[in-house]
Coordinates of C-alpha atoms in Angstrom, one line a residue:
Chain A
M1 CA 13.9 -15.7 -15.8
T2 CA 17.4 -13.9 -16.2
T3 CA 15.5 -12.1 -19.0
E4 CA 13.4 -10.2 -17.0
S5 CA 14.1 -6.1 -17.3
R6 CA 14.0 -3.8 -14.6
Q7 CA 10.8 -2.4 -14.2
L8 CA 10.4 1.5 -14.2
P9 CA 6.8 3.5 -13.7
M10 CA 5.4 3.7 -17.4
T11 CA 3.2 7.1 -17.1
V12 CA -0.6 7.4 -17.8
P13 CA -1.5 10.6 -16.6
M14 CA -4.2 10.6 -14.0
P15 CA -7.3 13.6 -14.1
G16 CA -7.8 15.5 -10.5
L17 CA -3.6 15.2 -9.5
P18 CA -1.7 18.2 -9.6
D19 CA 1.1 18.7 -12.0
R20 CA 3.9 18.9 -9.2
V21 CA 3.7 17.5 -5.7
T22 CA 6.0 18.6 -3.2
I23 CA 8.1 15.8 -1.2
Y24 CA 8.4 16.7 2.6
E25 CA 10.8 13.7 3.7
V26 CA 11.5 13.0 7.1
G27 CA 13.6 10.2 6.9
P28 CA 16.0 11.7 8.9
R29 CA 14.3 12.7 11.9
D30 CA 11.1 10.2 11.8
G31 CA 12.5 7.4 10.4
L32 CA 15.4 7.0 12.4
Q33 CA 14.4 8.3 15.7
N34 CA 12.6 5.9 16.1
E35 CA 15.6 3.6 15.1
P36 CA 16.9 0.8 18.4
T37 CA 20.1 2.2 17.9
A38 CA 21.5 5.4 17.1
V39 CA 23.6 5.7 13.8
P40 CA 26.6 7.5 13.2
V41 CA 26.9 11.6 12.5
E42 CA 28.3 10.7 9.6
V43 CA 26.1 8.3 8.3
K44 CA 23.6 11.0 8.8
A45 CA 25.3 13.5 7.4
E46 CA 26.1 11.3 4.8
F47 CA 22.0 10.3 4.5
V48 CA 21.2 13.9 3.8
R49 CA 23.9 14.5 1.5
R50 CA 22.2 12.0 -0.6
L51 CA 18.5 12.3 -0.3
L52 CA 19.2 16.1 -1.4
D53 CA 21.3 14.8 -4.1
A54 CA 18.6 12.7 -5.2
G55 CA 16.1 15.3 -6.0
L56 CA 14.0 15.8 -3.0
D57 CA 14.3 19.9 -2.5
T58 CA 12.8 19.4 1.4
V59 CA 14.6 17.2 3.9
E60 CA 13.9 18.2 7.7
L61 CA 17.3 17.1 8.9
T62 CA 17.0 16.6 12.5
S63 CA 15.2 16.7 16.5
F64 CA 16.6 19.4 18.8
V65 CA 14.6 17.7 21.2
P66 CA 16.8 16.8 24.5
Q67 CA 19.2 14.0 24.0
R68 CA 17.9 12.0 27.3
W69 CA 14.4 12.3 25.3
V70 CA 16.0 10.8 22.1
P71 CA 18.9 9.6 22.6
Q72 CA 18.5 8.7 18.3
L73 CA 19.2 12.4 17.6
G74 CA 20.5 13.5 19.9
D75 CA 23.6 15.1 18.3
A76 CA 21.8 17.2 15.5
E77 CA 24.3 19.9 16.6
E78 CA 27.3 18.1 15.0
L79 CA 24.7 16.6 11.9
L80 CA 24.2 20.5 11.5
D81 CA 28.0 21.0 11.9
L82 CA 29.4 18.8 9.1
L83 CA 26.1 19.4 6.9
G84 CA 28.1 23.5 6.2
P85 CA 25.4 25.0 4.2
L86 CA 23.7 22.3 2.9
G87 CA 21.7 22.1 6.3
T88 CA 20.6 25.9 6.4
G89 CA 17.4 27.2 4.4
R90 CA 13.8 27.1 4.9
Q91 CA 13.9 23.4 2.6
R92 CA 16.6 22.3 5.6
P93 CA 13.5 22.1 8.6
V94 CA 14.5 21.1 12.2
L95 CA 11.8 19.9 15.0
V96 CA 12.4 22.3 17.7
P97 CA 10.0 20.5 20.4
N98 CA 10.2 24.1 22.8
E99 CA 11.7 27.5 23.9
R100 CA 15.3 25.4 24.2
G101 CA 15.0 23.4 21.2
L102 CA 14.6 26.4 19.8
D103 CA 17.4 28.5 20.7
R104 CA 19.7 25.5 19.8
A105 CA 18.3 25.5 16.4
L106 CA 19.1 29.2 16.0
D107 CA 22.1 29.1 17.6
K108 CA 23.4 27.0 14.5
G109 CA 21.6 28.7 12.0
V110 CA 18.3 27.1 11.5
N111 CA 15.3 28.8 9.8
A112 CA 13.2 26.7 8.9
V113 CA 11.5 24.6 12.5
A114 CA 9.0 22.6 13.0
V115 CA 6.5 22.1 16.6
F116 CA 5.0 18.3 16.2
A117 CA 1.4 19.1 18.7
S118 CA -1.0 16.5 20.1
A119 CA -4.9 15.7 18.6
T120 CA -5.3 14.3 21.6
E121 CA -5.0 14.4 25.3
T122 CA -3.4 11.2 26.2
F123 CA -1.0 11.3 23.7
A124 CA -0.1 15.0 24.6
R125 CA 0.0 13.8 28.0
K126 CA 2.7 10.1 26.6
N127 CA 4.4 12.6 24.2
L128 CA 4.8 16.3 25.7
N129 CA 3.7 15.2 29.4
R130 CA 0.7 17.8 29.0
S131 CA -2.4 19.1 27.9
V132 CA -3.3 20.1 24.3
G133 CA -4.0 23.6 26.1
E134 CA -1.5 23.4 27.7
S135 CA 1.0 22.5 24.8
L136 CA -0.6 24.6 22.8
E137 CA 0.1 27.3 25.4
M138 CA 4.2 25.9 25.1
F139 CA 4.1 26.7 21.3
A140 CA 2.9 30.0 21.5
P141 CA 6.8 31.5 22.3
V142 CA 8.0 28.9 19.5
V143 CA 6.5 29.5 17.2
R144 CA 6.2 34.0 17.7
R145 CA 10.0 33.8 18.3
A146 CA 11.0 31.3 15.4
L147 CA 8.4 34.2 13.6
D148 CA 10.4 37.3 14.5
G149 CA 13.9 35.5 13.6
G150 CA 12.1 34.8 10.5
A151 CA 12.3 31.5 10.4
W152 CA 9.5 29.8 8.4
V153 CA 7.3 27.6 11.1
R154 CA 5.5 23.7 10.9
A155 CA 3.2 22.6 13.0
Y156 CA 2.7 18.9 13.2
V157 CA -0.7 17.7 14.8
S158 CA -0.8 13.5 15.6
M159 CA -3.1 11.6 16.2
C160 CA -5.8 13.2 13.6
F161 CA -7.5 10.2 12.8
G162 CA -7.0 7.6 15.4
D163 CA -5.6 7.3 18.9
P164 CA -3.7 4.6 20.1
W165 CA -6.2 4.6 23.8
E166 CA -9.3 7.1 22.9
G167 CA -9.4 5.7 19.5
P168 CA -11.5 7.5 16.4
V169 CA -10.8 10.8 17.1
P170 CA -13.4 13.3 16.3
V171 CA -12.6 15.8 13.0
G172 CA -13.7 19.0 15.0
Q173 CA -11.8 18.1 17.4
V174 CA -8.4 17.7 15.2
V175 CA -10.2 21.3 13.5
D176 CA -9.8 22.6 16.9
V177 CA -6.5 22.1 17.4
C178 CA -5.6 22.6 14.0
S179 CA -7.3 26.3 14.4
H180 CA -5.1 27.4 17.1
L181 CA -1.8 26.4 15.5
M182 CA -2.6 28.7 12.6
D183 CA -4.0 31.2 14.6
L184 CA -0.3 30.7 16.6
G185 CA 0.7 32.0 12.8
C186 CA 2.0 28.4 11.3
D187 CA 3.0 28.4 8.1
Q188 CA 2.3 25.1 6.8
L189 CA 0.6 22.1 9.2
S190 CA 0.8 18.2 8.9
I191 CA -1.7 16.6 10.1
G192 CA -1.1 13.2 10.7
D193 CA -2.4 9.7 11.4
T194 CA 0.6 8.5 13.6
I195 CA -1.4 4.7 13.9
G196 CA -2.1 4.2 10.6
V197 CA -5.6 3.7 11.2
G198 CA -7.4 6.1 8.7
T199 CA -8.9 5.4 5.2
P200 CA -10.0 7.9 2.2
G201 CA -13.0 8.7 3.3
H202 CA -12.1 10.1 6.9
V203 CA -9.8 12.3 4.9
V204 CA -11.9 13.8 2.5
R205 CA -13.7 14.9 5.9
L206 CA -10.9 16.1 7.5
V207 CA -9.3 18.3 4.6
T208 CA -12.6 19.5 4.0
A209 CA -13.2 20.6 7.5
L210 CA -10.3 22.2 8.0
D211 CA -10.8 24.1 4.3
D212 CA -13.9 24.6 5.6
A213 CA -12.5 27.0 8.9
G214 CA -10.6 28.6 6.5
I215 CA -8.0 26.4 6.4
G216 CA -7.0 25.4 2.9
P217 CA -5.3 22.5 1.5
D218 CA -2.6 24.8 0.7
Q219 CA -1.7 24.9 3.9
V220 CA -2.0 21.8 5.1
A221 CA 0.4 19.1 4.2
V222 CA -0.5 15.1 5.3
H223 CA 1.5 12.7 6.6
F224 CA 0.6 8.7 6.6
H225 CA 1.8 5.7 8.0
D226 CA 2.0 2.3 6.8
T227 CA 0.6 -0.1 9.9
Y228 CA -2.7 -1.1 8.1
G229 CA -1.4 -0.6 4.3
Q230 CA -3.6 3.1 3.9
A231 CA -0.6 5.0 3.4
L232 CA -0.4 5.6 -0.2
A233 CA -4.1 5.7 -0.8
N234 CA -4.7 7.9 1.6
T235 CA -2.3 9.8 0.8
L236 CA -3.5 9.9 -3.6
T237 CA -7.1 11.3 -2.2
A238 CA -5.3 14.6 0.0
L239 CA -3.9 15.4 -3.2
Q240 CA -7.3 14.9 -5.7
H241 CA -8.2 17.7 -2.7
G242 CA -6.0 19.8 -3.5
V243 CA -3.0 18.9 -0.5
R244 CA 0.3 19.8 -2.4
V245 CA 2.8 18.9 0.0
V246 CA 3.1 14.8 1.7
D247 CA 6.0 13.8 4.3
A248 CA 7.1 10.3 3.4
A249 CA 10.3 8.5 4.5
T250 CA 13.1 7.3 2.1
G251 CA 12.8 3.2 2.1
G252 CA 9.7 3.6 5.2
L253 CA 11.7 4.8 7.6
G254 CA 10.1 5.7 10.6
G255 CA 7.1 5.3 13.3
C256 CA 7.5 7.1 16.3
P257 CA 8.8 6.5 19.8
Y258 CA 5.7 7.2 22.2
A259 CA 3.1 4.4 20.3
R260 CA 4.3 0.8 19.9
S261 CA 1.3 0.6 17.5
A262 CA 2.9 3.4 15.5
T263 CA 4.7 1.8 12.6
G264 CA 6.7 3.0 9.0
N265 CA 6.1 6.3 6.9
L266 CA 4.6 6.0 3.6
A267 CA 8.0 5.0 1.6
T268 CA 9.5 7.6 -0.5
E269 CA 9.6 5.4 -3.0
D270 CA 6.6 3.9 -2.8
L271 CA 5.0 7.6 -3.5
V272 CA 7.4 8.1 -6.1
W273 CA 6.4 5.3 -8.3
A274 CA 3.2 6.1 -8.3
L275 CA 3.7 9.7 -9.1
D276 CA 6.0 9.1 -11.8
G277 CA 3.4 6.2 -13.3
M278 CA 0.7 9.5 -13.2
G279 CA 3.6 11.9 -14.3
V280 CA 3.1 14.1 -11.4
E281 CA 6.6 15.8 -10.9
T282 CA 8.7 15.9 -8.1
G283 CA 11.8 16.7 -9.3
V284 CA 13.0 13.3 -7.3
D285 CA 15.2 10.7 -9.3
L286 CA 13.3 7.4 -8.3
D287 CA 16.9 5.2 -8.8
A288 CA 19.0 7.5 -6.7
L289 CA 16.5 7.6 -3.9
V290 CA 16.9 3.3 -4.1
S291 CA 20.4 3.0 -3.6
T292 CA 20.2 6.1 -0.7
S293 CA 17.9 3.5 0.8
T294 CA 20.2 0.1 -0.1
W295 CA 22.4 2.2 1.2
M296 CA 21.1 2.9 4.8
A297 CA 19.4 -0.5 5.1
E298 CA 23.4 -1.6 4.9
Q299 CA 23.8 0.4 7.8
L300 CA 20.9 -0.3 9.4
G301 CA 21.5 -4.1 9.3
R302 CA 18.0 -4.9 7.7
P303 CA 15.9 -4.1 4.6
A304 CA 14.2 -1.0 3.9
P305 CA 10.3 -2.0 4.4
S306 CA 9.3 -0.2 1.2
R307 CA 7.9 -2.6 -1.2
V308 CA 10.0 -0.4 -4.2
V309 CA 13.2 -1.2 -2.9
R310 CA 12.7 -5.3 -1.2
A311 CA 11.1 -5.0 -5.8
L312 CA 14.3 -2.8 -7.6
A313 CA 17.3 -4.0 -4.6
G314 CA 16.1 -7.2 -5.6
G315 CA 16.3 -7.5 -9.3
Chain F
M1 CA 2.8 0.8 26.6
T2 CA 0.4 -1.6 27.1
T3 CA -2.6 -0.4 27.5
E4 CA -2.9 0.5 23.8
S5 CA -6.0 -0.8 22.6
R6 CA -6.3 -3.3 19.6
Q7 CA -7.8 -0.8 16.5
L8 CA -10.4 -1.2 14.0
P9 CA -11.0 0.7 11.3
M10 CA -12.9 3.5 11.6
T11 CA -16.4 4.1 9.3
V12 CA -16.0 7.4 7.3
P13 CA -17.9 7.0 3.9
M14 CA -15.9 7.7 0.4
P15 CA -18.1 9.9 -2.2
G16 CA -18.0 7.9 -5.0
L17 CA -17.7 4.2 -3.8
P18 CA -19.8 1.6 -4.1
D19 CA -21.8 0.0 -1.6
R20 CA -20.9 -3.8 -1.5
V21 CA -17.9 -4.8 -3.2
T22 CA -17.6 -8.9 -3.7
I23 CA -13.8 -9.9 -2.9
Y24 CA -13.0 -13.1 -5.1
E25 CA -10.5 -14.5 -3.3
V26 CA -7.1 -16.2 -5.4
G27 CA -5.5 -16.8 -1.5
P28 CA -6.0 -20.9 -2.4
R29 CA -5.2 -20.9 -6.2
D30 CA -3.3 -17.5 -6.9
G31 CA -1.5 -18.1 -3.0
L32 CA -0.1 -21.1 -2.8
Q33 CA 0.8 -22.6 -6.2
N34 CA 3.7 -20.3 -5.6
E35 CA 5.4 -22.0 -2.5
P36 CA 8.4 -23.0 -2.1
T37 CA 6.9 -26.6 -1.0
A38 CA 3.2 -28.5 -1.6
V39 CA 1.0 -27.9 1.4
P40 CA -1.0 -30.9 2.4
V41 CA -4.5 -31.4 1.2
E42 CA -6.6 -31.4 4.3
V43 CA -4.2 -27.9 5.6
K44 CA -5.6 -26.4 2.4
A45 CA -9.1 -27.5 2.9
E46 CA -9.0 -26.3 5.9
F47 CA -8.0 -23.1 4.5
V48 CA -10.7 -23.2 2.6
R49 CA -13.1 -23.4 5.6
R50 CA -11.4 -21.0 6.9
L51 CA -12.3 -18.4 4.1
L52 CA -15.8 -19.4 3.8
D53 CA -16.3 -18.7 8.1
A54 CA -14.9 -15.5 7.6
G55 CA -17.4 -14.4 4.8
L56 CA -15.8 -14.7 2.2
D57 CA -18.3 -16.0 -0.7
T58 CA -16.5 -16.6 -3.5
V59 CA -13.3 -19.1 -3.3
E60 CA -11.0 -19.8 -6.0
L61 CA -10.1 -23.8 -4.7
T62 CA -7.4 -24.8 -7.1
S63 CA -6.7 -24.8 -10.9
F64 CA -6.6 -28.4 -12.0
V65 CA -3.9 -27.8 -14.1
P66 CA -1.3 -30.9 -14.7
Q67 CA 1.3 -31.9 -11.8
R68 CA 4.7 -31.9 -13.4
W69 CA 3.5 -27.5 -14.4
V70 CA 2.4 -26.7 -11.1
P71 CA 3.2 -29.9 -8.2
Q72 CA 2.1 -27.4 -5.5
L73 CA -1.6 -27.5 -7.4
G74 CA -1.3 -31.4 -7.9
D75 CA -4.4 -32.2 -5.5
A76 CA -7.5 -30.7 -6.6
E77 CA -8.6 -33.7 -7.0
E78 CA -8.1 -34.5 -3.4
L79 CA -9.3 -31.3 -2.2
L80 CA -12.5 -31.3 -4.1
D81 CA -13.4 -34.4 -1.9
L82 CA -12.2 -33.5 1.1
L83 CA -14.4 -30.2 0.7
G84 CA -17.5 -32.2 -0.3
P85 CA -20.2 -29.9 -0.8
L86 CA -18.8 -27.0 0.1
G87 CA -16.3 -27.5 -2.7
T88 CA -18.9 -26.4 -5.8
G89 CA -21.1 -23.8 -6.7
R90 CA -21.2 -20.9 -8.8
Q91 CA -19.0 -19.2 -6.0
R92 CA -16.1 -21.5 -6.7
P93 CA -14.4 -21.5 -9.6
V94 CA -11.4 -23.2 -10.1
L95 CA -9.0 -22.8 -12.9
V96 CA -8.6 -25.0 -15.9
P97 CA -5.9 -24.5 -18.2
N98 CA -7.0 -26.7 -21.3
E99 CA -10.1 -29.0 -22.0
R100 CA -8.1 -32.2 -20.5
G101 CA -8.5 -29.7 -16.5
L102 CA -12.1 -28.8 -17.8
D103 CA -12.6 -32.3 -18.3
R104 CA -10.8 -33.5 -14.8
A105 CA -13.0 -30.2 -13.2
L106 CA -16.1 -30.9 -14.5
D107 CA -15.5 -35.0 -13.2
K108 CA -15.6 -33.6 -10.0
G109 CA -19.0 -31.6 -10.2
V110 CA -17.5 -27.7 -10.6
N111 CA -19.6 -25.0 -12.3
A112 CA -17.9 -22.5 -12.2
V113 CA -14.2 -22.2 -13.8
A114 CA -11.2 -20.2 -15.0
V115 CA -9.3 -20.1 -17.8
F116 CA -5.5 -18.3 -17.9
A117 CA -4.7 -16.2 -20.8
S118 CA -2.4 -13.8 -21.6
A119 CA -2.3 -9.8 -22.8
T120 CA 1.3 -9.8 -24.4
E121 CA 3.4 -12.6 -26.4
T122 CA 5.8 -13.2 -24.7
F123 CA 4.2 -14.3 -21.2
A124 CA 1.8 -16.3 -23.4
R125 CA 4.9 -18.3 -24.8
K126 CA 6.5 -19.1 -21.0
N127 CA 3.8 -20.1 -19.3
L128 CA 1.0 -21.6 -22.2
N129 CA 3.7 -22.6 -24.7
R130 CA 2.2 -20.4 -27.4
S131 CA 0.8 -17.1 -28.7
V132 CA -1.8 -15.3 -27.9
G133 CA -3.8 -16.1 -30.5
E134 CA -3.2 -20.2 -29.9
S135 CA -4.3 -19.3 -27.2
L136 CA -7.6 -17.8 -27.2
E137 CA -7.7 -20.8 -29.8
M138 CA -7.0 -23.1 -26.8
F139 CA -8.8 -21.5 -24.4
A140 CA -12.6 -21.7 -27.0
P141 CA -13.7 -25.3 -26.7
V142 CA -13.2 -25.0 -22.8
V143 CA -15.4 -21.1 -23.1
R144 CA -17.8 -22.9 -25.2
R145 CA -17.8 -26.6 -23.4
A146 CA -17.9 -25.2 -19.8
L147 CA -20.4 -22.7 -20.5
D148 CA -23.0 -25.5 -22.5
G149 CA -23.3 -28.0 -19.0
G150 CA -24.0 -24.3 -17.6
A151 CA -21.3 -23.5 -15.9
W152 CA -20.0 -20.2 -15.0
V153 CA -16.5 -18.6 -16.9
R154 CA -13.8 -16.1 -15.8
A155 CA -11.3 -15.2 -18.0
Y156 CA -8.5 -13.6 -15.7
V157 CA -6.4 -11.5 -18.3
S158 CA -2.2 -11.3 -17.3
M159 CA 0.1 -9.1 -18.0
C160 CA -2.5 -5.7 -19.2
F161 CA -0.5 -3.4 -17.7
G162 CA 3.5 -4.2 -17.5
D163 CA 5.3 -7.1 -18.9
P164 CA 8.9 -7.9 -17.5
W165 CA 10.1 -8.5 -21.0
E166 CA 8.0 -6.5 -23.1
G167 CA 7.8 -3.8 -20.6
P168 CA 4.4 -1.0 -21.6
V169 CA 1.4 -3.2 -22.4
P170 CA -0.9 -1.2 -24.9
V171 CA -4.5 -0.2 -24.1
G172 CA -5.5 -1.5 -27.4
Q173 CA -3.6 -4.6 -26.8
V174 CA -5.4 -5.7 -23.7
V175 CA -8.5 -4.7 -25.1
D176 CA -7.8 -6.9 -28.2
V177 CA -7.3 -10.1 -25.9
C178 CA -10.6 -8.7 -23.9
S179 CA -13.0 -8.4 -26.7
H180 CA -11.6 -11.7 -27.8
L181 CA -12.5 -13.6 -24.6
M182 CA -15.6 -12.1 -23.7
D183 CA -16.7 -13.1 -27.4
L184 CA -16.1 -16.4 -26.6
G185 CA -18.8 -16.1 -24.0
C186 CA -17.0 -16.0 -20.9
D187 CA -19.2 -14.3 -17.8
Q188 CA -16.1 -11.8 -16.1
L189 CA -12.8 -10.6 -17.0
S190 CA -10.2 -10.6 -14.6
I191 CA -7.4 -7.7 -15.7
G192 CA -4.4 -8.6 -13.6
D193 CA -1.2 -6.5 -13.2
T194 CA 0.8 -9.1 -12.7
I195 CA 4.0 -7.6 -11.4
G196 CA 2.4 -4.6 -10.5
V197 CA 3.2 -1.5 -12.3
G198 CA 0.2 0.0 -12.7
T199 CA -0.7 2.9 -11.1
P200 CA -4.0 4.4 -10.7
G201 CA -4.0 6.8 -14.3
H202 CA -3.6 3.6 -16.4
V203 CA -6.4 1.9 -14.5
V204 CA -8.8 4.9 -15.5
R205 CA -7.6 4.8 -19.0
L206 CA -8.2 1.1 -18.9
V207 CA -11.3 0.9 -17.4
T208 CA -12.6 3.3 -19.3
A209 CA -10.9 1.8 -22.8
L210 CA -12.8 -1.6 -21.9
D211 CA -16.0 0.7 -21.6
D212 CA -15.6 1.9 -24.3
A213 CA -15.1 -1.2 -26.8
G214 CA -17.9 -2.8 -25.0
I215 CA -17.2 -4.5 -21.6
G216 CA -18.7 -2.9 -19.2
P217 CA -17.0 -2.1 -15.6
D218 CA -19.9 -4.6 -14.6
Q219 CA -18.4 -7.6 -16.6
V220 CA -14.1 -6.8 -15.3
A221 CA -12.0 -8.0 -12.2
V222 CA -9.3 -6.0 -11.0
H223 CA -6.4 -8.1 -9.7
F224 CA -3.2 -6.2 -8.2
H225 CA -0.2 -7.0 -6.9
D226 CA 1.4 -5.6 -4.1
T227 CA 5.1 -5.5 -5.7
Y228 CA 5.6 -1.5 -5.9
G229 CA 3.0 -1.0 -3.2
Q230 CA 0.3 0.5 -5.6
A231 CA -2.0 -2.5 -5.2
L232 CA -4.4 -1.1 -3.3
A233 CA -4.7 2.7 -4.6
N234 CA -4.7 0.8 -7.9
T235 CA -8.5 -1.2 -6.9
L236 CA -9.6 2.1 -5.2
T237 CA -9.3 3.1 -7.8
A238 CA -11.4 0.9 -9.7
L239 CA -13.9 0.9 -7.4
Q240 CA -14.8 4.7 -8.4
H241 CA -15.1 3.4 -12.0
G242 CA -17.5 0.9 -11.4
V243 CA -15.8 -2.3 -11.1
R244 CA -17.4 -4.0 -8.3
V245 CA -15.4 -7.3 -7.7
V246 CA -11.7 -7.7 -6.4
D247 CA -9.6 -10.1 -6.5
A248 CA -6.9 -10.5 -3.2
A249 CA -5.8 -13.4 -1.8
T250 CA -5.4 -13.9 2.8
G251 CA -2.5 -12.9 4.4
G252 CA -1.2 -11.2 0.8
L253 CA 0.0 -14.7 0.0
G254 CA 1.4 -15.6 -3.9
G255 CA 2.7 -14.7 -6.8
C256 CA 2.9 -16.1 -10.3
P257 CA 5.4 -19.3 -10.9
Y258 CA 6.4 -18.2 -14.4
A259 CA 7.7 -14.3 -13.1
R260 CA 10.0 -13.9 -11.2
S261 CA 9.1 -10.6 -10.8
A262 CA 5.1 -11.0 -10.0
T263 CA 5.1 -10.8 -6.3
G264 CA 2.3 -10.3 -3.1
N265 CA -1.3 -10.1 -4.5
L266 CA -3.3 -7.7 -2.8
A267 CA -4.1 -8.7 0.9
T268 CA -7.5 -9.1 0.9
E269 CA -7.0 -8.3 5.0
D270 CA -5.5 -5.2 3.4
L271 CA -8.5 -4.4 1.0
V272 CA -11.1 -5.2 3.7
W273 CA -9.9 -2.8 6.2
A274 CA -10.0 0.4 3.5
L275 CA -13.7 -1.1 2.5
D276 CA -14.1 -1.3 5.9
G277 CA -13.2 1.1 6.7
M278 CA -15.3 3.3 4.1
G279 CA -18.7 1.8 4.9
V280 CA -18.8 -0.7 2.0
E281 CA -20.2 -4.6 2.6
T282 CA -17.9 -7.2 1.5
G283 CA -20.1 -10.0 4.8
V284 CA -16.0 -10.6 6.2
D285 CA -14.7 -10.7 9.3
L286 CA -12.0 -9.0 9.4
D287 CA -10.4 -10.3 12.3
A288 CA -12.1 -13.9 11.7
L289 CA -9.5 -13.8 8.4
V290 CA -6.4 -12.3 10.1
S291 CA -6.5 -15.5 12.5
T292 CA -7.1 -17.2 9.7
S293 CA -3.7 -15.4 8.1
T294 CA -2.0 -16.1 11.0
W295 CA -2.4 -19.7 11.5
M296 CA -2.0 -20.4 7.8
A297 CA 1.9 -18.5 8.0
E298 CA 1.8 -20.9 10.9
Q299 CA 1.3 -24.0 8.1
L300 CA 3.6 -22.0 5.7
G301 CA 6.2 -21.5 8.6
R302 CA 6.6 -17.5 7.5
P303 CA 4.5 -14.3 8.3
A304 CA 1.7 -13.3 5.9
P305 CA 3.0 -10.4 4.1
S306 CA -0.3 -8.4 4.2
R307 CA 0.2 -5.1 6.6
V308 CA -2.7 -5.4 8.4
V309 CA -2.1 -9.4 9.6
R310 CA 1.2 -7.9 10.6
A311 CA -0.1 -5.2 12.2
L312 CA -3.4 -7.0 14.4
A313 CA -1.6 -10.2 14.8
G314 CA 1.6 -8.1 16.5
G315 CA -0.8 -6.3 18.6

């Protein structure tokens, strides 16, 4: 059996998909924030460099969150220092939870930021320690000052499908939060199925409802977790309905420190396999990405969840 | 965090999907044939009983393959004896590799059988020790005699997308093999992506080409492996193009003893999550299925690959 050759995706175009998709890589932030131990900052910098070398053009680097909240990302300044010119620009966003985080980010020359909102009251309370309304008030000056400073602004909206405490989340409730955030001036929304429960029909309904509310799919990114194996199917459905930006984490790392049932993100490699296989351009070199995940898995001391990584790295 | 509730799929219908899908459960055969050690026959019988209790109406029970080829399934007669009336009927197919296997199956009162063909010469040689043409000649009397005896006949066609030795498999080559099998009188084809490399565009192309050759999607089942994370996306694509029967293995068990790179089948639970979530009826009780996989994982001494099982059994 040693003569089996290493597989690569075959290209057969799929009707209804775009020619090109932008992968918004969240591994260094969303992936590493959930690791049980902090990764050394030099390893993080090398991770980012390898991701960029693999052809990813948008990489979210870290979060300027207080160290006591997420100690895993307590080295945001040091990371940007190590990255130098690689760590700035509109395709190197960082998460900023509040004005203090924005100040820290702006001090480091960042000019793309993301805020992290919740579609549900319970998760807003647990994650942000305030109501949805209060959190939107908190974000208003963050977004305004970021825009005034010339930065690009994304808003994550978490728990857009189901909430671990509240259950199914009404689409209208999600649209309301999204509309508020767009009214603040955000450039892009990332609608998240933080606990991975959604299925394709729900994706169509939400993307359509946002469009009906004036938030077109060109302003929307999708962010799926693979907790129940639905992430890729949901993502491809969103792409068939006009979405062009997809969040993914190399290796399938990730989760959420505030919700136990939120496990790994859509693996960038599994997404790239699908898109390569359908002739959708991403600019990403799959082999380089798999090598990066294999290396990162060694740093973390456990195998990457990505199916593609497991299949190719074992071959 | 202990107040997070157990999740269930929310139902939001998806345009373009059927009202009902038949799951063709392959766990007891395709799943267990690849286990490193043989499972006791009493455990196999209990596995089948639990699958039926969970609402699966079609369960492939075993293979009447020579014991020296697949020792894991060397107890086909004993299994059918243990199952009694549960083990026969047109929704309890068994695999028969050749006329000798058919004789053994018919002796046990089986009246649904499946043959296992290959779309590629290399895999035909490795799996069947003969050319594709020779294997079709071998199947001819098996299919004819099974039909003459009143049995329902399915033909698996493996390596329909990529082959670990030959690479991409031309669609025309797959259609030729499928047409030969349908000409023999088979009731249903199961087109298999044995090594899991295909993507949705390829699925559309193959299903369309079969339809153009007179083999409509009502005669076709799909059989995907999740080696590269594509199984569910491919399956849902097939359902959007008229296919109504899906092969899956409870827990995501399975693989192929003759191809190292063929890993787990589409997990029945992950499929049911998706279909429940889109309001497509399967008749399956997801909780009962997850309990079955959890129990089977204990028997096998390792966790089930299914993401749904891991999420729900850990919750």
